[in-house]
CSV table of C-alpha atoms and ligand atoms in Angstrom, one decimal:
chain,number,residue,atom,x,y,z
E,1,MET,CA,-14.3,-67.4,13.8
E,2,LYS,CA,-17.6,-66.0,12.5
E,3,ASN,CA,-18.2,-63.7,15.5
E,4,LYS,CA,-14.6,-62.7,16.1
E,5,SER,CA,-13.4,-59.2,15.2
E,6,ILE,CA,-11.2,-58.5,12.2
E,7,GLY,CA,-7.8,-58.6,13.9
E,8,THR,CA,-8.4,-62.0,15.6
E,9,LYS,CA,-9.5,-63.4,12.2
E,10,CYS,CA,-6.2,-62.0,10.6
E,11,VAL,CA,-4.2,-63.9,13.1
E,12,GLN,CA,-6.2,-67.1,13.6
E,13,ALA,CA,-9.0,-67.8,11.0
E,14,GLY,CA,-8.7,-70.5,8.4
E,15,TYR,CA,-6.5,-73.0,10.3
E,16,THR,CA,-7.2,-74.7,13.6
E,17,PRO,CA,-4.6,-77.4,14.4
E,18,SER,CA,-5.7,-80.5,16.3
E,19,ASN,CA,-3.9,-82.0,19.2
E,20,GLY,CA,-0.2,-82.4,18.3
E,21,GLU,CA,-0.4,-80.7,14.9
E,22,PRO,CA,1.8,-77.8,13.7
E,23,ARG,CA,0.9,-74.5,15.2
E,24,GLN,CA,1.8,-72.7,12.0
E,25,ILE,CA,0.1,-73.6,8.7
E,26,PRO,CA,2.0,-76.5,7.1
E,27,ILE,CA,3.3,-76.0,3.6
E,28,ILE,CA,2.1,-79.1,1.8
E,29,GLN,CA,4.8,-79.2,-0.8
E,30,SER,CA,3.3,-82.0,-2.9
E,31,THR,CA,1.9,-82.1,-6.4
E,32,THR,CA,-0.2,-85.2,-5.7
E,33,PHE,CA,-2.0,-87.1,-3.0
E,34,LYS,CA,-2.1,-90.8,-2.4
E,35,TYR,CA,-5.2,-93.1,-2.2
E,36,ASP,CA,-5.7,-96.8,-1.2
E,37,THR,CA,-8.2,-97.6,-4.0
E,38,SER,CA,-9.2,-96.1,-7.3
E,39,GLU,CA,-12.8,-96.0,-6.1
E,40,ASP,CA,-11.7,-93.5,-3.4
E,41,MET,CA,-10.0,-91.4,-6.1
E,42,GLY,CA,-12.9,-91.7,-8.5
E,43,LYS,CA,-15.2,-90.2,-5.9
E,44,LEU,CA,-13.0,-87.1,-5.9
E,45,PHE,CA,-13.0,-86.8,-9.7
E,46,ASP,CA,-16.8,-87.0,-9.7
E,47,LEU,CA,-17.0,-84.3,-6.9
E,48,GLU,CA,-18.8,-87.0,-4.9
E,49,ALA,CA,-16.3,-86.6,-2.0
E,50,SER,CA,-14.1,-83.6,-1.1
E,51,GLY,CA,-10.4,-84.1,-0.9
E,52,TYR,CA,-7.1,-83.5,-2.7
E,53,PHE,CA,-5.7,-85.3,-5.7
E,54,TYR,CA,-3.6,-82.8,-7.7
E,55,THR,CA,-2.2,-79.4,-6.7
E,56,ARG,CA,-3.2,-77.8,-10.1
E,57,LEU,CA,-6.7,-77.8,-8.7
E,58,GLN,CA,-6.4,-77.6,-4.9
E,59,ASN,CA,-3.8,-77.8,-2.1
E,60,PRO,CA,-4.5,-77.8,1.6
E,61,THR,CA,-2.0,-74.9,2.4
E,62,ASN,CA,-3.9,-72.7,-0.1
E,63,ASP,CA,-7.3,-73.7,1.3
E,64,TYR,CA,-6.3,-72.7,4.8
E,65,VAL,CA,-5.3,-69.3,3.6
E,66,ALA,CA,-8.4,-69.0,1.3
E,67,ALA,CA,-10.6,-69.8,4.3
E,68,LYS,CA,-8.9,-67.0,6.3
E,69,ILE,CA,-9.6,-64.5,3.5
E,70,ALA,CA,-13.2,-65.8,3.3
E,71,ALA,CA,-13.6,-65.2,7.0
E,72,LEU,CA,-12.1,-61.7,6.7
E,73,GLU,CA,-14.5,-60.7,3.9
E,74,GLY,CA,-17.5,-62.4,5.5
E,75,GLY,CA,-17.9,-64.8,2.6
E,76,THR,CA,-19.0,-68.5,2.4
E,77,ALA,CA,-16.1,-69.8,0.2
E,78,ALA,CA,-12.8,-68.6,-1.3
E,79,MET,CA,-9.9,-69.7,-3.5
E,80,LEU,CA,-6.4,-68.5,-4.2
E,81,THR,CA,-5.1,-67.8,-7.7
E,82,SER,CA,-1.6,-67.3,-9.0
E,83,SER,CA,-2.1,-63.5,-9.4
E,84,GLY,CA,-4.7,-60.7,-9.1
E,85,GLN,CA,-5.1,-60.8,-12.8
E,86,ALA,CA,-6.0,-64.5,-12.7
E,87,ALA,CA,-8.5,-63.7,-9.8
E,88,ASN,CA,-10.3,-61.0,-11.8
E,89,PHE,CA,-10.3,-63.1,-15.0
E,90,PHE,CA,-11.6,-66.2,-13.2
E,91,ALA,CA,-14.3,-64.3,-11.3
E,92,LEU,CA,-15.6,-62.8,-14.6
E,93,PHE,CA,-15.1,-65.9,-16.8
E,94,ASN,CA,-16.9,-68.2,-14.3
E,95,ILE,CA,-20.2,-66.5,-15.3
E,96,CYS,CA,-19.5,-64.9,-18.7
E,97,GLU,CA,-18.9,-66.6,-22.0
E,98,SER,CA,-18.8,-65.7,-25.7
E,99,GLY,CA,-21.9,-63.5,-26.3
E,100,SER,CA,-22.0,-62.1,-22.7
E,101,HIS,CA,-21.7,-58.5,-21.7
E,102,ILE,CA,-20.0,-56.8,-18.7
E,103,VAL,CA,-20.8,-53.4,-17.1
E,104,SER,CA,-17.6,-52.1,-15.6
E,105,SER,CA,-16.5,-48.9,-13.8
E,106,ALA,CA,-14.2,-47.1,-16.1
E,107,SER,CA,-11.9,-46.2,-13.2
E,108,ILE,CA,-10.0,-49.5,-12.6
E,109,TYR,CA,-6.5,-50.9,-12.6
E,110,GLY,CA,-4.9,-50.7,-16.1
E,111,GLY,CA,-4.2,-54.4,-16.2
E,112,THR,CA,-7.8,-55.2,-15.5
E,113,PHE,CA,-8.9,-52.6,-18.1
E,114,ASN,CA,-6.8,-54.4,-20.7
E,115,LEU,CA,-8.0,-57.8,-19.6
E,116,ILE,CA,-11.6,-56.9,-20.1
E,117,SER,CA,-11.4,-54.5,-23.1
E,118,VAL,CA,-8.8,-56.4,-25.1
E,119,THR,CA,-8.3,-60.0,-24.1
E,120,MET,CA,-11.8,-60.8,-23.1
E,121,ALA,CA,-13.1,-59.0,-26.1
E,122,LYS,CA,-11.2,-61.5,-28.2
E,123,MET,CA,-13.2,-64.2,-26.4
E,124,GLY,CA,-16.4,-62.6,-27.6
E,125,ILE,CA,-17.2,-60.9,-24.3
E,126,ASP,CA,-18.4,-57.3,-24.7
E,127,VAL,CA,-18.0,-54.5,-22.1
E,128,THR,CA,-19.5,-51.1,-21.4
E,129,PHE,CA,-17.3,-48.8,-19.2
E,130,VAL,CA,-19.2,-46.3,-17.1
E,131,SER,CA,-17.7,-43.5,-15.0
E,132,PRO,CA,-17.9,-44.3,-11.3
E,133,ASP,CA,-19.4,-40.8,-10.9
E,134,CYS,CA,-22.2,-41.4,-13.5
E,135,THR,CA,-25.8,-40.6,-13.0
E,136,ASP,CA,-28.4,-43.3,-12.2
E,137,GLU,CA,-29.7,-42.9,-15.8
E,138,GLU,CA,-26.2,-43.4,-17.3
E,139,LEU,CA,-25.7,-46.5,-15.2
E,140,GLU,CA,-29.1,-47.9,-16.1
E,141,ALA,CA,-28.4,-47.3,-19.8
E,142,ALA,CA,-25.2,-49.4,-19.7
E,143,PHE,CA,-27.1,-52.7,-19.1
E,144,LYS,CA,-28.1,-55.0,-21.9
E,145,ASP,CA,-30.1,-58.2,-22.1
E,146,ASN,CA,-26.9,-60.2,-22.2
E,147,THR,CA,-25.2,-58.4,-19.2
E,148,ARG,CA,-23.9,-61.1,-16.8
E,149,ALA,CA,-21.7,-59.2,-14.4
E,150,VAL,CA,-21.0,-55.7,-13.0
E,151,PHE,CA,-17.4,-54.9,-12.0
E,152,GLY,CA,-15.7,-52.1,-10.0
E,153,GLU,CA,-12.7,-51.4,-7.6
E,154,SER,CA,-13.5,-50.2,-4.1
E,155,ILE,CA,-10.5,-47.8,-4.5
E,156,ALA,CA,-9.2,-47.6,-8.0
E,157,ASN,CA,-5.5,-48.1,-8.6
E,158,PRO,CA,-4.0,-45.6,-9.4
E,159,ALA,CA,-6.8,-43.0,-9.8
E,160,LEU,CA,-7.9,-43.3,-6.1
E,161,THR,CA,-11.5,-43.1,-7.1
E,162,VAL,CA,-13.9,-44.4,-4.4
E,163,PHE,CA,-16.6,-46.7,-5.8
E,164,ASP,CA,-20.2,-46.4,-4.6
E,165,ILE,CA,-20.6,-50.1,-3.9
E,166,GLU,CA,-24.1,-49.9,-2.5
E,167,ARG,CA,-25.5,-48.0,-5.5
E,168,TRP,CA,-23.8,-50.3,-8.1
E,169,ALA,CA,-25.0,-53.4,-6.2
E,170,LYS,CA,-28.6,-52.2,-6.3
E,171,ALA,CA,-28.3,-51.6,-10.1
E,172,ALA,CA,-26.7,-55.0,-10.7
E,173,HIS,CA,-29.4,-56.8,-8.6
E,174,ALA,CA,-32.2,-55.0,-10.4
E,175,HIS,CA,-30.9,-56.6,-13.5
E,176,GLY,CA,-30.5,-60.1,-11.9
E,177,VAL,CA,-26.7,-60.1,-12.1
E,178,PRO,CA,-24.0,-60.1,-9.4
E,179,LEU,CA,-21.6,-57.2,-8.5
E,180,ILE,CA,-17.9,-58.2,-8.4
E,181,VAL,CA,-15.7,-55.8,-6.4
E,182,ASP,CA,-11.9,-55.8,-6.5
E,183,ASN,CA,-11.1,-54.9,-2.9
E,184,THR,CA,-7.3,-54.9,-3.2
E,185,PHE,CA,-6.5,-51.3,-2.0
E,186,PRO,CA,-8.7,-51.0,1.2
E,187,THR,CA,-8.4,-54.7,2.2
E,188,PRO,CA,-11.1,-56.2,4.5
E,189,VAL,CA,-9.5,-54.4,7.4
E,190,ASN,CA,-10.9,-51.1,6.0
E,191,CYS,CA,-13.8,-52.3,3.8
E,192,ARG,CA,-15.9,-55.4,3.4
E,193,PRO,CA,-17.8,-55.0,0.2
E,194,ILE,CA,-20.2,-57.9,0.9
E,195,GLU,CA,-21.6,-55.8,3.8
E,196,TRP,CA,-22.6,-53.2,1.2
E,197,GLY,CA,-24.2,-55.6,-1.3
E,198,ALA,CA,-21.2,-57.0,-3.4
E,199,ASP,CA,-21.7,-60.7,-4.3
E,200,ILE,CA,-18.1,-61.6,-5.3
E,201,VAL,CA,-14.9,-60.0,-4.0
E,202,THR,CA,-11.5,-60.3,-5.6
E,203,HIS,CA,-8.0,-59.4,-4.5
E,204,SER,CA,-4.5,-58.9,-5.8
E,205,THR,CA,-2.9,-60.4,-2.6
E,206,THR,CA,0.4,-59.2,-4.1
E,207,LYS,CA,-0.4,-55.8,-2.5
E,208,TYR,CA,-1.3,-55.1,1.1
E,209,MET,CA,-2.3,-58.7,2.0
E,210,ASP,CA,1.2,-59.9,1.4
E,211,GLY,CA,2.5,-56.4,2.1
E,212,HIS,CA,6.2,-57.1,1.9
E,213,GLY,CA,6.7,-57.2,-1.9
E,214,ALA,CA,7.4,-60.9,-1.6
E,215,ALA,CA,4.8,-63.0,-3.4
E,216,VAL,CA,2.5,-62.4,-6.4
E,217,GLY,CA,-1.0,-63.8,-5.8
E,218,GLY,CA,-4.8,-63.4,-6.0
E,219,ALA,CA,-8.0,-64.4,-4.3
E,220,ILE,CA,-11.7,-64.8,-5.0
E,221,VAL,CA,-14.4,-64.7,-2.3
E,222,ASP,CA,-18.1,-65.6,-2.7
E,223,SER,CA,-20.6,-63.9,-0.5
E,224,GLY,CA,-23.1,-66.8,-0.9
E,225,ASN,CA,-25.8,-64.2,-1.3
E,226,PHE,CA,-26.4,-64.3,-5.0
E,227,ASP,CA,-29.4,-66.6,-6.0
E,228,TRP,CA,-28.2,-68.3,-9.2
E,229,MET,CA,-31.3,-70.5,-9.4
E,230,ALA,CA,-33.6,-67.4,-9.4
E,231,ASN,CA,-31.7,-66.2,-12.4
E,232,ALA,CA,-31.1,-69.6,-13.9
E,233,ASP,CA,-31.5,-68.6,-17.6
E,234,LYS,CA,-28.6,-66.1,-17.3
E,235,PHE,CA,-26.1,-68.5,-15.6
E,236,PRO,CA,-26.5,-72.0,-17.3
E,237,GLY,CA,-22.9,-72.9,-16.2
E,238,LEU,CA,-24.1,-72.9,-12.6
E,239,THR,CA,-27.7,-74.0,-13.0
E,240,THR,CA,-27.6,-76.7,-15.7
E,241,PRO,CA,-25.7,-80.1,-15.7
E,242,ASP,CA,-21.9,-80.0,-16.2
E,243,ASP,CA,-21.2,-82.9,-18.6
E,244,SER,CA,-17.5,-82.9,-17.6
E,245,TYR,CA,-18.6,-83.9,-14.0
E,246,HIS,CA,-21.2,-86.6,-14.8
E,247,GLY,CA,-24.0,-84.0,-15.0
E,248,ILE,CA,-23.6,-82.2,-11.7
E,249,THR,CA,-25.5,-79.0,-11.4
E,250,TYR,CA,-23.3,-76.8,-9.2
E,251,ALA,CA,-26.0,-74.5,-7.8
E,252,GLU,CA,-28.1,-77.6,-6.7
E,253,LYS,CA,-25.3,-79.8,-5.4
E,254,PHE,CA,-23.2,-77.1,-3.7
E,255,GLY,CA,-25.9,-74.6,-2.9
E,256,GLN,CA,-25.9,-70.8,-3.1
E,257,GLY,CA,-22.8,-70.6,-0.8
E,258,GLY,CA,-20.6,-73.1,-2.6
E,259,ALA,CA,-21.5,-73.2,-6.2
E,260,PHE,CA,-19.4,-70.3,-7.5
E,261,ILE,CA,-16.1,-71.3,-6.0
E,262,THR,CA,-16.6,-75.1,-6.7
E,263,LYS,CA,-17.3,-74.4,-10.4
E,264,CYS,CA,-14.4,-72.0,-10.6
E,265,THR,CA,-12.0,-74.6,-9.1
E,266,ALA,CA,-13.5,-77.6,-10.9
E,267,GLN,CA,-13.6,-76.0,-14.4
E,268,LEU,CA,-11.3,-73.0,-14.6
E,269,MET,CA,-8.5,-74.1,-12.3
E,270,ARG,CA,-8.6,-77.5,-13.9
E,271,ASP,CA,-8.5,-76.2,-17.4
E,272,LEU,CA,-6.4,-73.0,-17.1
E,273,GLY,CA,-4.3,-73.9,-14.0
E,274,CYS,CA,-3.5,-70.5,-12.4
E,275,ILE,CA,-2.9,-72.0,-9.0
E,276,GLN,CA,-0.9,-70.2,-6.3
E,277,SER,CA,2.0,-72.2,-5.1
E,278,PRO,CA,1.7,-73.4,-1.5
E,279,GLN,CA,5.0,-71.6,-0.7
E,280,HIS,CA,3.4,-68.3,-1.8
E,281,ALA,CA,0.2,-69.1,0.1
E,282,PHE,CA,2.4,-69.6,3.2
E,283,ILE,CA,4.1,-66.2,2.7
E,284,LEU,CA,0.8,-64.6,2.0
E,285,ASN,CA,-0.5,-65.9,5.4
E,286,LEU,CA,2.5,-64.4,7.2
E,287,GLY,CA,1.4,-61.1,5.7
E,288,LEU,CA,-2.3,-61.6,6.7
E,289,GLU,CA,-1.3,-62.2,10.3
E,290,SER,CA,-0.3,-58.6,10.6
E,291,LEU,CA,-2.6,-57.0,8.1
E,292,HIS,CA,-4.8,-55.3,10.8
E,293,VAL,CA,-1.6,-53.9,12.5
E,294,ARG,CA,0.0,-52.7,9.2
E,295,MET,CA,-3.1,-51.0,7.5
E,296,PRO,CA,-3.6,-48.3,10.1
E,297,LYS,CA,0.1,-47.4,9.9
E,298,HIS,CA,0.0,-47.2,6.1
E,299,ILE,CA,-3.1,-44.9,6.3
E,300,GLU,CA,-1.6,-42.8,9.1
E,301,ASN,CA,1.5,-42.2,6.9
E,302,ALA,CA,-0.5,-41.5,3.8
E,303,GLN,CA,-2.8,-39.0,5.6
E,304,ALA,CA,0.3,-37.2,7.1
E,305,VAL,CA,2.0,-37.1,3.7
E,306,ALA,CA,-1.1,-35.9,1.9
E,307,GLU,CA,-1.7,-33.1,4.5
E,308,PHE,CA,2.0,-32.1,4.2
E,309,LEU,CA,1.8,-31.9,0.4
E,310,GLU,CA,-1.2,-29.5,0.5
E,311,ASN,CA,1.2,-26.6,1.3
E,312,PRO,CA,4.4,-26.5,-0.8
E,313,PRO,CA,4.1,-24.2,-3.8
E,314,ALA,CA,5.8,-26.7,-6.1
E,315,VAL,CA,2.9,-29.1,-5.6
E,316,THR,CA,-0.1,-28.1,-7.7
E,317,SER,CA,-2.6,-30.7,-6.4
E,318,VAL,CA,-2.8,-33.7,-4.0
E,319,SER,CA,-5.3,-36.5,-4.3
E,320,TYR,CA,-6.1,-38.7,-1.2
E,321,PRO,CA,-9.6,-39.7,-0.1
E,322,GLY,CA,-8.6,-39.0,3.5
E,323,LEU,CA,-8.3,-35.3,2.7
E,324,LYS,CA,-11.3,-33.1,3.5
E,325,SER,CA,-10.7,-31.4,0.1
E,326,ASN,CA,-10.9,-34.7,-1.8
E,327,LYS,CA,-13.9,-35.2,-4.1
E,328,TYR,CA,-14.4,-38.7,-2.6
E,329,HIS,CA,-13.9,-37.8,1.1
E,330,GLU,CA,-17.5,-38.3,2.1
E,331,ARG,CA,-17.8,-41.6,0.3
E,332,ALA,CA,-14.5,-42.8,1.8
E,333,MET,CA,-15.7,-42.0,5.3
E,334,LYS,CA,-18.9,-44.0,4.6
E,335,TYR,CA,-17.1,-47.1,3.2
E,336,PHE,CA,-13.7,-47.0,5.0
E,337,GLY,CA,-13.9,-44.6,7.9
E,338,ASN,CA,-10.5,-43.2,6.7
E,339,GLY,CA,-8.5,-42.6,3.6
E,340,GLY,CA,-8.7,-46.3,2.8
E,341,CYS,CA,-5.2,-47.1,1.6
E,342,GLY,CA,-1.6,-45.8,1.8
E,343,VAL,CA,-1.4,-44.5,-1.8
E,344,VAL,CA,-1.3,-40.7,-2.4
E,345,SER,CA,-0.9,-39.0,-5.8
E,346,PHE,CA,0.2,-35.4,-6.4
E,347,GLU,CA,1.1,-33.2,-9.3
E,348,LEU,CA,4.4,-31.2,-9.4
E,349,LYS,CA,4.8,-27.9,-11.2
E,350,GLY,CA,7.2,-28.4,-14.2
E,351,GLY,CA,5.9,-31.7,-15.7
E,352,ARG,CA,7.9,-34.8,-16.2
E,353,SER,CA,11.3,-33.3,-15.8
E,354,ALA,CA,10.4,-31.8,-12.4
E,355,ALA,CA,8.8,-35.2,-11.4
E,356,GLU,CA,12.0,-37.1,-12.5
E,357,ALA,CA,14.3,-34.7,-10.7
E,358,PHE,CA,12.2,-34.9,-7.5
E,359,MET,CA,12.1,-38.7,-7.5
E,360,LYS,CA,15.8,-38.9,-8.0
E,361,LYS,CA,16.3,-36.9,-4.9
E,362,LEU,CA,14.1,-39.1,-2.6
E,363,ARG,CA,16.2,-41.3,-0.3
E,364,LEU,CA,13.4,-43.4,1.3
E,365,ALA,CA,10.9,-43.9,-1.4
E,366,ALA,CA,12.4,-46.0,-4.3
E,367,ILE,CA,11.2,-45.8,-7.9
E,368,GLU,CA,9.1,-48.9,-8.5
E,369,THR,CA,6.1,-50.1,-10.5
E,370,HIS,CA,4.6,-51.5,-7.2
E,371,VAL,CA,2.4,-50.2,-4.4
E,372,ALA,CA,1.3,-51.5,-1.0
E,373,ASP,CA,4.8,-52.5,0.2
E,374,ALA,CA,6.3,-52.1,3.7
E,375,ARG,CA,8.9,-49.9,2.0
E,376,SER,CA,7.7,-46.6,0.5
E,377,CYS,CA,7.9,-46.4,-3.3
E,378,CYS,CA,6.9,-43.9,-6.0
E,379,LEU,CA,6.3,-43.7,-9.7
E,380,ASN,CA,5.9,-41.0,-12.4
E,381,PRO,CA,3.4,-42.6,-14.9
E,382,ALA,CA,4.4,-40.2,-17.7
E,383,THR,CA,8.0,-41.6,-17.8
E,384,SER,CA,7.2,-45.2,-16.9
E,385,THR,CA,3.8,-47.0,-17.2
E,386,HIS,CA,2.3,-44.4,-19.6
E,387,ARG,CA,5.4,-43.2,-21.4
E,388,GLN,CA,3.9,-43.9,-24.9
E,389,LEU,CA,1.3,-41.1,-24.3
E,390,SER,CA,1.8,-37.5,-25.4
E,391,ASP,CA,1.3,-34.6,-22.9
E,392,GLU,CA,-2.2,-34.0,-24.3
E,393,GLN,CA,-3.1,-37.7,-24.1
E,394,LEU,CA,-1.9,-37.8,-20.5
E,395,ILE,CA,-4.1,-34.9,-19.5
E,396,GLU,CA,-7.1,-36.7,-21.2
E,397,ALA,CA,-6.3,-39.8,-19.2
E,398,GLY,CA,-6.3,-37.8,-16.0
E,399,ILE,CA,-2.6,-38.5,-15.5
E,400,PRO,CA,-0.8,-35.2,-16.0
E,401,ALA,CA,3.0,-35.4,-16.9
E,402,GLY,CA,4.0,-34.1,-13.5
E,403,LEU,CA,1.9,-36.7,-11.5
E,404,VAL,CA,3.7,-38.7,-8.9
E,405,ARG,CA,2.0,-41.8,-7.3
E,406,MET,CA,3.5,-42.5,-3.9
E,407,SER,CA,2.8,-45.6,-1.9
E,408,CYS,CA,3.5,-44.8,1.8
E,409,GLY,CA,5.1,-47.7,3.5
E,410,LEU,CA,5.6,-48.5,7.2
E,411,GLU,CA,8.5,-46.1,7.9
E,412,ASP,CA,7.9,-43.4,10.5
E,413,LYS,CA,5.9,-40.5,9.0
E,414,GLU,CA,8.3,-37.8,10.3
E,415,ASP,CA,11.1,-39.4,8.2
E,416,LEU,CA,8.9,-39.7,5.1
E,417,ILE,CA,7.9,-36.0,5.3
E,418,ALA,CA,11.5,-34.9,5.9
E,419,ASP,CA,12.5,-36.9,2.8
E,420,LEU,CA,9.8,-35.3,0.7
E,421,GLU,CA,10.7,-31.8,2.0
E,422,GLN,CA,14.4,-32.1,1.1
E,423,ALA,CA,13.5,-33.5,-2.4
E,424,LEU,CA,11.1,-30.6,-3.0
E,425,ASN,CA,13.7,-28.1,-2.0
P,501,PLP,C1,-2.1,-55.0,-8.9
P,501,PLP,C2,-3.6,-55.1,-9.0
P,501,PLP,C3,-4.2,-56.1,-9.8
P,501,PLP,C4,-3.4,-57.1,-10.5
P,501,PLP,O1,-2.8,-58.0,-9.6
P,501,PLP,P1,-1.5,-58.8,-9.9
P,501,PLP,O2,-1.3,-59.6,-8.6
P,501,PLP,O3,-0.4,-57.9,-10.2
P,501,PLP,O4,-1.8,-59.7,-11.0
P,501,PLP,C5,-5.6,-56.1,-9.9
P,501,PLP,N1,-6.3,-55.1,-9.3
P,501,PLP,C6,-5.7,-54.1,-8.5
P,501,PLP,C7,-6.6,-53.1,-7.9
P,501,PLP,C8,-4.4,-54.1,-8.4
P,501,PLP,O5,-3.8,-53.1,-7.7
């Protein structure tokens, strides 16, 4: 599948049945796998042979789907996790430990912000957040001797900031550490961060990849491009023997293309157990089969909605990277060639009461704390996710009280616009 184009990979990569095998990916609904001898099984435990023994670590259904996502992103290896949160935690914790430091874009998903700044801080992992629009000097100043990873989101949820992947990758590599990019919003159909220098790519597959609001999940992809051995002192977990696997050194035994995901599976999945269920992996794969057909429609709808919202006097501002007026338009064209995702945010005159009244009137877009669904949905952060903040705090956080985030689904754009029009009136 390496030389096939993205749509063909969406449909067929990851699973190739042999003569007489099921055409569709089989759901291997089994916690365990049977062996004839304990020697056979022992080899699996020692990572001497590859195979399955317990679904907390690996399951064939998941691996077919992970292989498809690796092909889509242009990586060498991938794994599925139970959620996007687990994917970002595993990707970071696979190379960070107590005493490590992370440089992260400040404009990221709230859940990831809390994960890094609160929960990982309790584990002794320190972070410096930097604006995605910082100067080179500000970015440079964020690095410390104990920095082990750089993190950002290709399009931030919900701020819709576009991340300059190439620039941040160069800065990370100059300091001998990898760049991890959460590529949930654009998906590999619109952006493949590895092509711009990212080393590890993560996903909340809950969003566009599933695309039907049906299954929570996550994924981690390794580019195979980061040379762990050349930076061995920084990453002892990959470059020195693992006593829990008879002294295997991951970067030696599995090479540059396999070390990261093997260690993440063998240690983190074994010990923390955030596996995606094979049922969810099957549902995720159904979503992936149409990802390349759905993404252009989400973007067409978002572009039309954003352009419509530039005119009504009740709307004070619209944010969508596909708009020429958007601060990130040029960067979005470079990395995505379009607006990049189906999410648009806009501010209504009259603050939270206007936003609430407006959303109540919408007939197609339902009020939900979700995005990237086939069905359009919307949210007013001031009365939901950010309701503990005062008006002043909301403005400071860049989320004015009248802000509405709308995720444009797969309905026809004429109907979405007509719905917005009647609600605004
Ligand atoms: C939703 C989301 C997450 C978290 O994913 P879950 O599947 O909800 O755990 C992480 N990153 C981004 C960009 C997201 O939109």
